[in-house]
Short mmCIF file of C-alpha atoms and ligand atoms in Angstrom, two decimals:
data_model
loop_
_atom_site.label_atom_id
_atom_site.label_comp_id
_atom_site.label_asym_id
_atom_site.label_seq_id
_atom_site.Cartn_x
_atom_site.Cartn_y
_atom_site.Cartn_z
CA MET A 1 32.69 26.64 116.06
CA ARG A 2 32.21 29.79 114.03
CA LYS A 3 28.75 30.97 113.24
CA LEU A 4 27.80 31.33 109.57
CA PRO A 5 27.58 35.06 108.72
CA PHE A 6 23.98 36.21 108.38
CA PHE A 7 24.35 37.45 104.79
CA LEU A 8 25.49 34.00 103.63
CA ILE A 9 22.39 32.35 105.06
CA CYS A 10 20.19 34.91 103.29
CA LEU A 11 21.94 34.30 99.95
CA ALA A 12 22.25 30.56 100.12
CA VAL A 13 18.85 29.33 101.16
CA PRO A 14 16.54 30.84 98.52
CA SER A 15 18.95 30.30 95.61
CA PHE A 16 19.39 26.59 96.35
CA GLY A 17 15.65 26.14 96.60
CA LEU A 18 14.96 27.88 93.27
CA SER A 19 17.63 26.15 91.24
CA ALA A 20 16.67 22.68 92.43
CA GLN A 21 13.08 23.25 91.44
CA SER A 22 13.71 24.79 88.01
CA GLU A 23 16.37 22.26 87.01
CA GLY A 24 14.21 19.33 88.02
CA ASP A 25 11.50 20.55 85.65
CA ASP A 26 13.81 21.03 82.66
CA PRO A 27 13.43 18.05 80.30
CA VAL A 28 16.50 19.13 78.30
CA LYS A 29 18.64 18.96 81.43
CA THR A 30 17.33 15.47 82.08
CA LEU A 31 18.23 14.43 78.52
CA VAL A 32 21.73 15.90 78.77
CA GLY A 33 22.13 13.93 82.01
CA ARG A 34 21.53 10.72 80.05
CA LEU A 35 24.82 11.17 78.17
CA GLU A 36 27.54 9.05 79.74
CA LEU A 37 31.30 9.16 79.30
CA GLU A 38 31.61 5.36 79.28
CA LYS A 39 28.93 4.95 76.59
CA TYR A 40 30.55 7.66 74.45
CA LYS A 41 33.94 5.94 74.80
CA ALA A 42 32.44 2.53 73.99
CA THR A 43 30.91 3.88 70.76
CA ILE A 44 34.25 5.38 69.69
CA LYS A 45 35.93 2.07 70.53
CA GLY A 46 33.30 0.23 68.47
CA LEU A 47 34.06 2.40 65.45
CA THR A 48 37.79 1.73 65.71
CA GLN A 49 37.27 -2.00 65.08
CA PHE A 50 37.03 -0.98 61.39
CA GLY A 51 40.45 0.67 61.36
CA ASP A 52 40.67 3.97 59.51
CA ARG A 53 37.30 3.34 57.74
CA ARG A 54 38.76 4.75 54.55
CA GLN A 55 36.12 5.44 51.89
CA GLY A 56 35.87 2.92 49.04
CA THR A 57 36.95 -0.13 51.08
CA ASP A 58 35.28 -3.14 52.71
CA ARG A 59 36.17 -1.80 56.17
CA ASN A 60 34.34 1.44 55.35
CA ARG A 61 31.25 -0.47 54.14
CA ALA A 62 31.32 -2.67 57.24
CA ALA A 63 31.45 0.45 59.42
CA VAL A 64 28.39 1.91 57.65
CA ASP A 65 26.51 -1.35 58.33
CA TRP A 66 27.61 -1.34 61.98
CA ILE A 67 26.57 2.28 62.51
CA GLU A 68 23.18 1.57 60.94
CA ALA A 69 22.65 -1.46 63.22
CA GLN A 70 23.41 0.69 66.30
CA LEU A 71 21.04 3.46 65.20
CA LYS A 72 18.28 0.90 64.61
CA SER A 73 18.88 -0.61 68.04
CA TYR A 74 18.33 2.86 69.54
CA GLY A 75 14.91 2.99 67.84
CA CYS A 76 16.00 5.59 65.25
CA PRO A 77 14.70 4.64 61.75
CA THR A 78 17.51 4.68 59.16
CA ASP A 79 17.95 5.42 55.48
CA ARG A 80 20.94 5.79 53.15
CA ILE A 81 22.25 8.29 50.64
CA LYS A 82 23.70 6.58 47.56
CA TYR A 83 26.14 8.20 45.15
CA THR A 84 29.20 7.39 43.09
CA TYR A 85 32.72 8.55 43.83
CA ASP A 86 34.84 8.36 40.72
CA PRO A 87 37.63 10.89 41.08
CA PRO A 88 39.96 11.79 38.25
CA PRO A 89 43.48 10.51 39.03
CA ASN A 90 45.88 12.57 41.11
CA THR A 91 43.47 15.03 42.59
CA GLY A 92 43.48 15.43 46.31
CA ARG A 93 41.73 17.72 48.63
CA GLY A 94 44.39 20.40 48.51
CA ARG A 95 43.08 23.87 47.97
CA GLY A 96 45.44 26.75 47.45
CA ARG A 97 45.15 29.54 49.94
CA GLY A 98 47.08 32.03 47.84
CA ASN A 99 49.51 34.39 49.46
CA THR A 100 47.12 35.99 51.90
CA GLY A 101 49.03 34.76 54.95
CA LEU A 102 45.72 33.54 56.33
CA ALA A 103 44.77 30.04 57.45
CA GLN A 104 42.18 27.98 55.60
CA GLY A 105 38.82 29.47 56.47
CA GLY A 106 40.35 32.93 56.81
CA GLY A 107 41.78 33.21 60.31
CA ARG A 108 45.19 34.72 61.09
CA PRO A 109 47.66 32.10 62.33
CA ARG A 110 49.63 33.07 65.42
CA GLY A 111 52.42 31.62 67.51
CA VAL A 112 54.27 28.38 66.97
CA LYS A 113 53.40 26.40 63.85
CA THR A 114 54.39 22.79 63.14
CA PRO A 115 53.92 20.89 59.86
CA THR A 116 50.73 18.88 59.19
CA GLY A 117 49.74 16.42 56.47
CA VAL A 118 48.15 13.08 55.70
CA ASN A 119 50.24 9.98 56.36
CA THR A 120 50.23 7.64 53.34
CA ASP A 121 52.97 5.25 54.50
CA PRO A 122 51.63 1.98 55.96
CA MET A 123 55.00 1.22 57.57
CA LYS A 124 54.52 4.21 59.90
CA GLN A 125 51.82 2.15 61.66
CA PRO A 126 53.76 0.04 64.18
CA ASP A 127 50.75 -2.16 65.06
CA GLU A 128 50.90 -4.99 62.52
CA LYS A 129 47.28 -6.03 63.02
CA LEU A 130 46.03 -2.51 62.45
CA ARG A 131 48.32 -2.11 59.44
CA ALA A 132 46.84 -5.30 57.93
CA LEU A 133 43.29 -4.11 58.69
CA ASN A 134 43.93 -0.86 56.81
CA MET A 135 45.71 -2.50 53.85
CA GLN A 136 42.86 -2.82 51.32
CA PRO A 137 43.19 0.14 48.94
CA THR A 138 40.33 2.48 48.05
CA MET A 139 38.55 1.87 44.74
CA PRO A 140 36.32 4.27 42.80
CA GLY A 141 32.65 3.34 42.58
CA PRO A 142 29.34 3.38 44.43
CA ARG A 143 29.24 4.79 47.96
CA GLU A 144 26.69 4.94 50.76
CA ALA A 145 26.16 7.02 53.87
CA VAL A 146 23.64 6.32 56.62
CA PHE A 147 21.33 8.64 58.53
CA CYS A 148 18.42 8.24 60.93
CA THR A 149 15.53 10.52 61.76
CA LYS A 150 13.44 11.46 64.76
CA VAL A 151 10.17 12.88 63.40
CA GLY A 152 8.74 15.96 65.13
CA THR A 153 5.27 15.80 66.67
CA THR A 154 3.86 19.24 65.83
CA HIS A 155 6.31 20.38 63.11
CA PRO A 156 7.42 17.24 61.27
CA GLU A 157 7.99 19.45 58.21
CA GLU A 158 10.93 21.32 59.83
CA MET A 159 14.30 19.78 60.66
CA TYR A 160 17.76 20.25 62.12
CA ILE A 161 20.61 18.14 60.73
CA VAL A 162 23.12 16.90 63.34
CA SER A 163 26.14 15.25 61.74
CA GLY A 164 29.69 13.92 61.71
CA HIS A 165 31.76 11.95 59.19
CA MET A 166 32.48 8.24 59.57
CA ASP A 167 35.33 7.91 57.04
CA GLY A 168 38.95 8.52 57.89
CA HIS A 169 42.50 7.96 56.65
CA GLY A 170 46.15 8.11 57.72
CA TRP A 171 46.74 4.42 58.75
CA GLY A 172 45.40 4.75 62.29
CA GLU A 173 41.90 4.12 63.66
CA ALA A 174 40.47 7.57 62.87
CA ALA A 175 39.47 7.55 66.54
CA ASN A 176 39.39 11.32 66.89
CA ASP A 177 38.93 12.25 63.19
CA ASP A 178 36.15 11.51 63.16
CA GLY A 179 35.22 8.56 65.36
CA SER A 180 34.72 11.15 68.11
CA GLY A 181 32.18 13.18 66.09
CA THR A 182 30.46 10.07 64.72
CA ALA A 183 30.04 8.65 68.25
CA LEU A 184 28.75 12.02 69.48
CA VAL A 185 26.02 12.05 66.83
CA MET A 186 25.17 8.40 67.58
CA GLU A 187 24.92 9.17 71.30
CA LEU A 188 22.52 12.05 70.60
CA ALA A 189 20.46 9.74 68.38
CA ARG A 190 20.36 7.21 71.23
CA VAL A 191 19.24 9.71 73.87
CA LEU A 192 16.68 11.47 71.68
CA SER A 193 15.23 8.20 70.31
CA SER A 194 14.30 6.99 73.79
CA PRO A 195 10.57 6.10 73.78
CA ASP A 196 9.75 8.74 76.42
CA VAL A 197 11.24 11.65 74.40
CA ARG A 198 9.15 13.88 72.14
CA THR A 199 10.40 16.73 70.00
CA GLU A 200 8.15 19.23 68.23
CA ARG A 201 10.51 19.46 65.28
CA THR A 202 12.33 16.76 63.32
CA ILE A 203 16.01 15.90 63.86
CA ARG A 204 18.15 14.01 61.33
CA PHE A 205 21.36 12.34 62.49
CA ALA A 206 23.72 12.00 59.51
CA LEU A 207 27.04 10.14 59.35
CA TRP A 208 28.62 11.37 56.14
CA ASN A 209 31.06 9.32 54.09
CA ASN A 210 33.83 10.73 51.84
CA GLU A 211 34.45 13.81 53.97
CA GLU A 212 38.18 13.31 53.63
CA THR A 213 37.97 13.42 49.82
CA GLY A 214 35.92 16.63 49.71
CA SER A 215 32.54 15.96 51.38
CA GLN A 216 31.02 13.99 48.50
CA ALA A 217 28.26 12.42 50.68
CA ALA A 218 27.14 15.80 52.02
CA ARG A 219 27.19 17.20 48.48
CA ALA A 220 25.17 14.21 47.19
CA TYR A 221 22.64 14.73 49.99
CA ILE A 222 22.17 18.37 48.98
CA ALA A 223 21.97 17.52 45.25
CA GLN A 224 19.39 14.78 45.81
CA ARG A 225 17.27 16.42 48.49
CA GLN A 226 17.47 20.20 48.50
CA GLU A 227 14.49 20.57 46.14
CA ARG A 228 12.35 18.14 48.15
CA GLN A 229 12.46 20.24 51.32
CA GLY A 230 9.19 20.76 53.17
CA LYS A 231 7.06 18.80 50.66
CA GLU A 232 4.41 16.48 52.03
CA ASP A 233 4.68 13.12 50.24
CA PRO A 234 2.26 11.63 49.49
CA PRO A 235 0.02 14.73 49.77
CA GLY A 236 -2.25 14.53 52.81
CA SER A 237 -0.13 11.86 54.50
CA GLY A 238 1.44 14.12 57.10
CA ARG A 239 4.80 12.70 56.04
CA TYR A 240 7.72 14.83 54.95
CA PRO A 241 10.58 12.72 53.54
CA GLU A 242 12.77 15.83 53.48
CA PRO A 243 11.66 18.38 56.06
CA LYS A 244 12.71 22.01 55.57
CA TRP A 245 16.29 22.52 56.77
CA LEU A 246 16.43 24.90 59.75
CA GLY A 247 20.10 24.41 60.58
CA MET A 248 23.05 22.08 60.24
CA ILE A 249 25.50 21.23 63.04
CA GLN A 250 28.63 19.27 62.05
CA HIS A 251 30.98 17.56 64.55
CA ASP A 252 34.51 16.84 63.39
CA ILE A 253 37.46 16.03 65.72
CA MET A 254 36.26 16.45 69.30
CA LEU A 255 38.85 15.21 71.80
CA PHE A 256 42.27 16.84 71.82
CA ASP A 257 42.96 20.40 73.00
CA HIS A 258 46.46 20.24 74.47
CA GLY A 259 47.35 23.73 73.30
CA MET A 260 49.78 25.30 70.89
CA PRO A 261 52.99 23.41 70.00
CA LYS A 262 55.89 24.41 72.25
CA PRO A 263 58.86 26.20 70.67
CA ASP A 264 60.61 22.80 70.29
CA GLY A 265 57.61 21.48 68.33
CA THR A 266 56.35 19.11 71.04
CA ILE A 267 52.84 19.15 72.49
CA SER A 268 51.76 18.91 76.13
CA LYS A 269 50.81 15.38 77.21
CA GLU A 270 47.69 16.60 79.02
CA GLN A 271 44.46 18.26 77.99
CA ARG A 272 45.05 21.93 78.80
CA PRO A 273 42.95 23.26 81.70
CA GLU A 274 41.68 26.00 79.36
CA ALA A 275 40.42 23.41 76.83
CA ASP A 276 37.23 24.48 75.07
CA VAL A 277 34.66 23.35 72.54
CA ASN A 278 35.12 25.43 69.37
CA VAL A 279 31.90 26.37 67.57
CA GLU A 280 32.58 27.96 64.19
CA PHE A 281 30.46 29.65 61.53
CA GLN A 282 31.82 31.06 58.25
CA VAL A 283 31.63 34.84 58.13
CA THR A 284 31.81 34.91 54.31
CA SER A 285 28.84 32.53 53.82
CA LYS A 286 25.45 33.69 52.57
CA MET A 287 23.80 32.55 55.81
CA ALA A 288 26.47 34.04 58.12
CA ALA A 289 24.06 36.11 60.25
CA ASP A 290 21.78 33.17 61.07
CA ALA A 291 24.70 30.75 61.35
CA GLN A 292 26.23 33.07 63.93
CA LYS A 293 22.95 33.08 65.86
CA LEU A 294 22.99 29.29 65.86
CA ALA A 295 26.59 29.31 67.11
CA TRP A 296 25.67 31.55 70.06
CA ILE A 297 22.72 29.27 70.87
CA LEU A 298 25.25 26.45 71.28
CA GLU A 299 27.48 28.70 73.39
CA ALA A 300 24.54 29.50 75.69
CA ALA A 301 23.58 25.82 75.85
CA ASN A 302 27.16 25.04 76.86
CA GLU A 303 26.95 27.60 79.69
CA LYS A 304 23.74 25.99 80.88
CA PHE A 305 24.34 22.27 80.38
CA ALA A 306 28.03 21.34 79.90
CA THR A 307 29.69 19.91 83.00
CA ASP A 308 33.34 20.82 82.49
CA TYR A 309 34.62 22.68 79.45
CA PRO A 310 33.35 26.01 78.02
CA ALA A 311 32.51 26.80 74.39
CA THR A 312 34.06 29.48 72.21
CA VAL A 313 32.55 30.91 69.00
CA GLY A 314 34.72 31.63 65.96
CA SER A 315 34.01 32.93 62.47
CA HIS A 316 36.22 30.77 60.22
CA MET A 317 34.43 27.44 59.77
CA THR A 318 36.19 25.43 57.06
CA ASN A 319 37.08 22.01 55.68
CA THR A 320 34.22 19.85 56.85
CA ASP A 321 30.75 18.74 55.74
CA SER A 322 29.01 21.92 56.94
CA GLY A 323 30.85 23.77 54.14
CA PRO A 324 28.58 22.61 51.28
CA PHE A 325 25.53 23.63 53.36
CA MET A 326 26.67 27.08 54.45
CA ASP A 327 25.14 29.15 51.63
CA ILE A 328 21.82 27.27 51.85
CA VAL A 329 21.09 26.93 55.57
CA PRO A 330 22.63 28.21 58.83
CA ALA A 331 25.56 25.79 59.23
CA ILE A 332 28.18 25.51 61.96
CA SER A 333 30.97 23.14 62.96
CA VAL A 334 31.83 21.94 66.47
CA ARG A 335 35.43 20.85 67.13
CA GLU A 336 38.24 20.44 69.67
CA ASN A 337 40.02 23.46 68.19
CA GLU A 338 39.52 25.90 65.35
CA ARG A 339 40.26 24.05 62.12
CA GLY A 340 42.16 26.81 60.34
CA VAL A 341 44.41 28.55 62.84
CA HIS A 342 44.77 25.77 65.43
CA ILE A 343 44.56 22.32 63.81
CA GLY A 344 46.08 23.74 60.62
CA ASN A 345 48.99 25.05 62.72
CA GLY A 346 49.77 21.66 64.22
CA TRP A 347 47.80 21.71 67.50
CA ASP A 348 46.65 18.11 66.91
CA PRO A 349 49.70 15.91 66.18
CA GLN A 350 47.50 12.80 65.68
CA TRP A 351 45.49 14.42 62.91
CA HIS A 352 45.53 12.09 59.84
CA GLN A 353 48.39 10.15 61.42
CA PRO A 354 48.90 6.49 62.51
CA THR A 355 48.70 7.71 66.14
CA ASP A 356 44.99 8.59 65.83
CA VAL A 357 44.06 5.42 67.70
CA TYR A 358 41.75 4.90 70.68
CA ALA A 359 44.66 4.15 73.05
CA THR A 360 46.19 7.60 72.45
CA TYR A 361 43.45 9.39 74.39
CA ASN A 362 42.67 9.56 78.10
CA ASP A 363 39.50 10.46 79.99
CA LYS A 364 40.23 14.21 79.98
CA ASP A 365 40.30 14.00 76.18
CA PHE A 366 37.10 11.95 75.95
CA LEU A 367 35.47 14.37 78.40
CA LEU A 368 35.96 17.26 75.97
CA GLY A 369 34.00 15.27 73.38
CA LEU A 370 31.32 14.50 75.93
CA ASN A 371 31.04 18.21 76.76
CA ALA A 372 30.56 18.94 73.07
CA ALA A 373 27.78 16.33 73.08
CA GLN A 374 26.19 18.04 76.11
CA THR A 375 26.44 21.37 74.28
CA THR A 376 24.77 20.21 71.06
CA LEU A 377 22.14 18.11 72.86
CA GLY A 378 21.27 21.08 75.08
CA ALA A 379 20.92 23.37 72.07
CA ILE A 380 19.07 20.92 69.83
CA GLY A 381 16.75 19.89 72.68
CA GLN A 382 15.73 23.52 73.15
CA LEU A 383 15.53 24.29 69.41
CA THR A 384 13.29 21.30 68.66
CA GLY A 385 11.12 21.62 71.78
CA ALA A 386 12.11 18.38 73.50
CA THR A 387 9.83 17.12 76.28
CA LEU A 388 9.52 13.93 78.33
CA LYS A 389 6.40 11.84 78.59
CA LYS A 390 5.49 11.44 82.22
ZN1 ZN B 401 37.42 15.14 59.95
#
């Protein structure tokens, strides 16, 4: 038997000893360890029982109720944003991008591009039960979105917003867009609401509605609450119904990074080994410098806490609920791919399609979403000063 070279013994022994000790004392690492792939999958599966959860339908309202019941069961006190969605006829989300040659959000598209769009044909859904579930049309009128809050111990007046959107469309189950981001936020609410967890600062977990029609819930939240930030109410109570916004982290489409379409337009069947969590800020926003700092905090948290996939920072955040926040507060999005140059170029063939159903994805896909959850939980745990009661 060969002897171990002397230099290896010298290197190995002290480093193992140090890392075991420091990691064991890190409460954020303990919290990240409480995320579980099977729980994350079960929450996505639970959301898909309401089909595509299209805004303005009974299935959407039932999903809001179900999400609220889960959040309450985690010990996270809930509230709702109420607003009215009454769109003029024949307006969609479409925004012209001019003739700049750039993707939405400003990035330069490269390589193979395949067409994208929103499926509006029920007959493209082969599953008759799912087709029937998604059949009720959307109607204008009152809307609600649910959030829950973990109040900080020493700085209840300051808050991070961690969010996803629970509505979808396209005649599937909106499993990835955005069941995957909704479940991620719910999982973070579950872990951080555990009775032995304290955070110095407040965290709000928001599940926006109406993202797919132009982020009306996020816009209503800002309109109703921006002016109330940081105000103690009633005075002397120590309660802050709307703590000052320190940052906003949106999660939208978390699972599928199978790479660029091949020249024949098809996509690899497997998660690519280089799959990454894409953290984006918007370089043209008023808060770009601080949003970029927040993005790099997530990247560092990924290095420290994520088990499998790395994180990449990009500068072209677009088309999700962090958009309305980006000139007010440092706001970033976390996704499977960059929204503009990747998803907009056809990297996610399920996007807004009947194939965005739970059964489409395998564990390597779900694991990318879990790694995004580890990334945000690691960052938010550090930013809010999370500790564990002994
Ligand atoms: Zn989405």
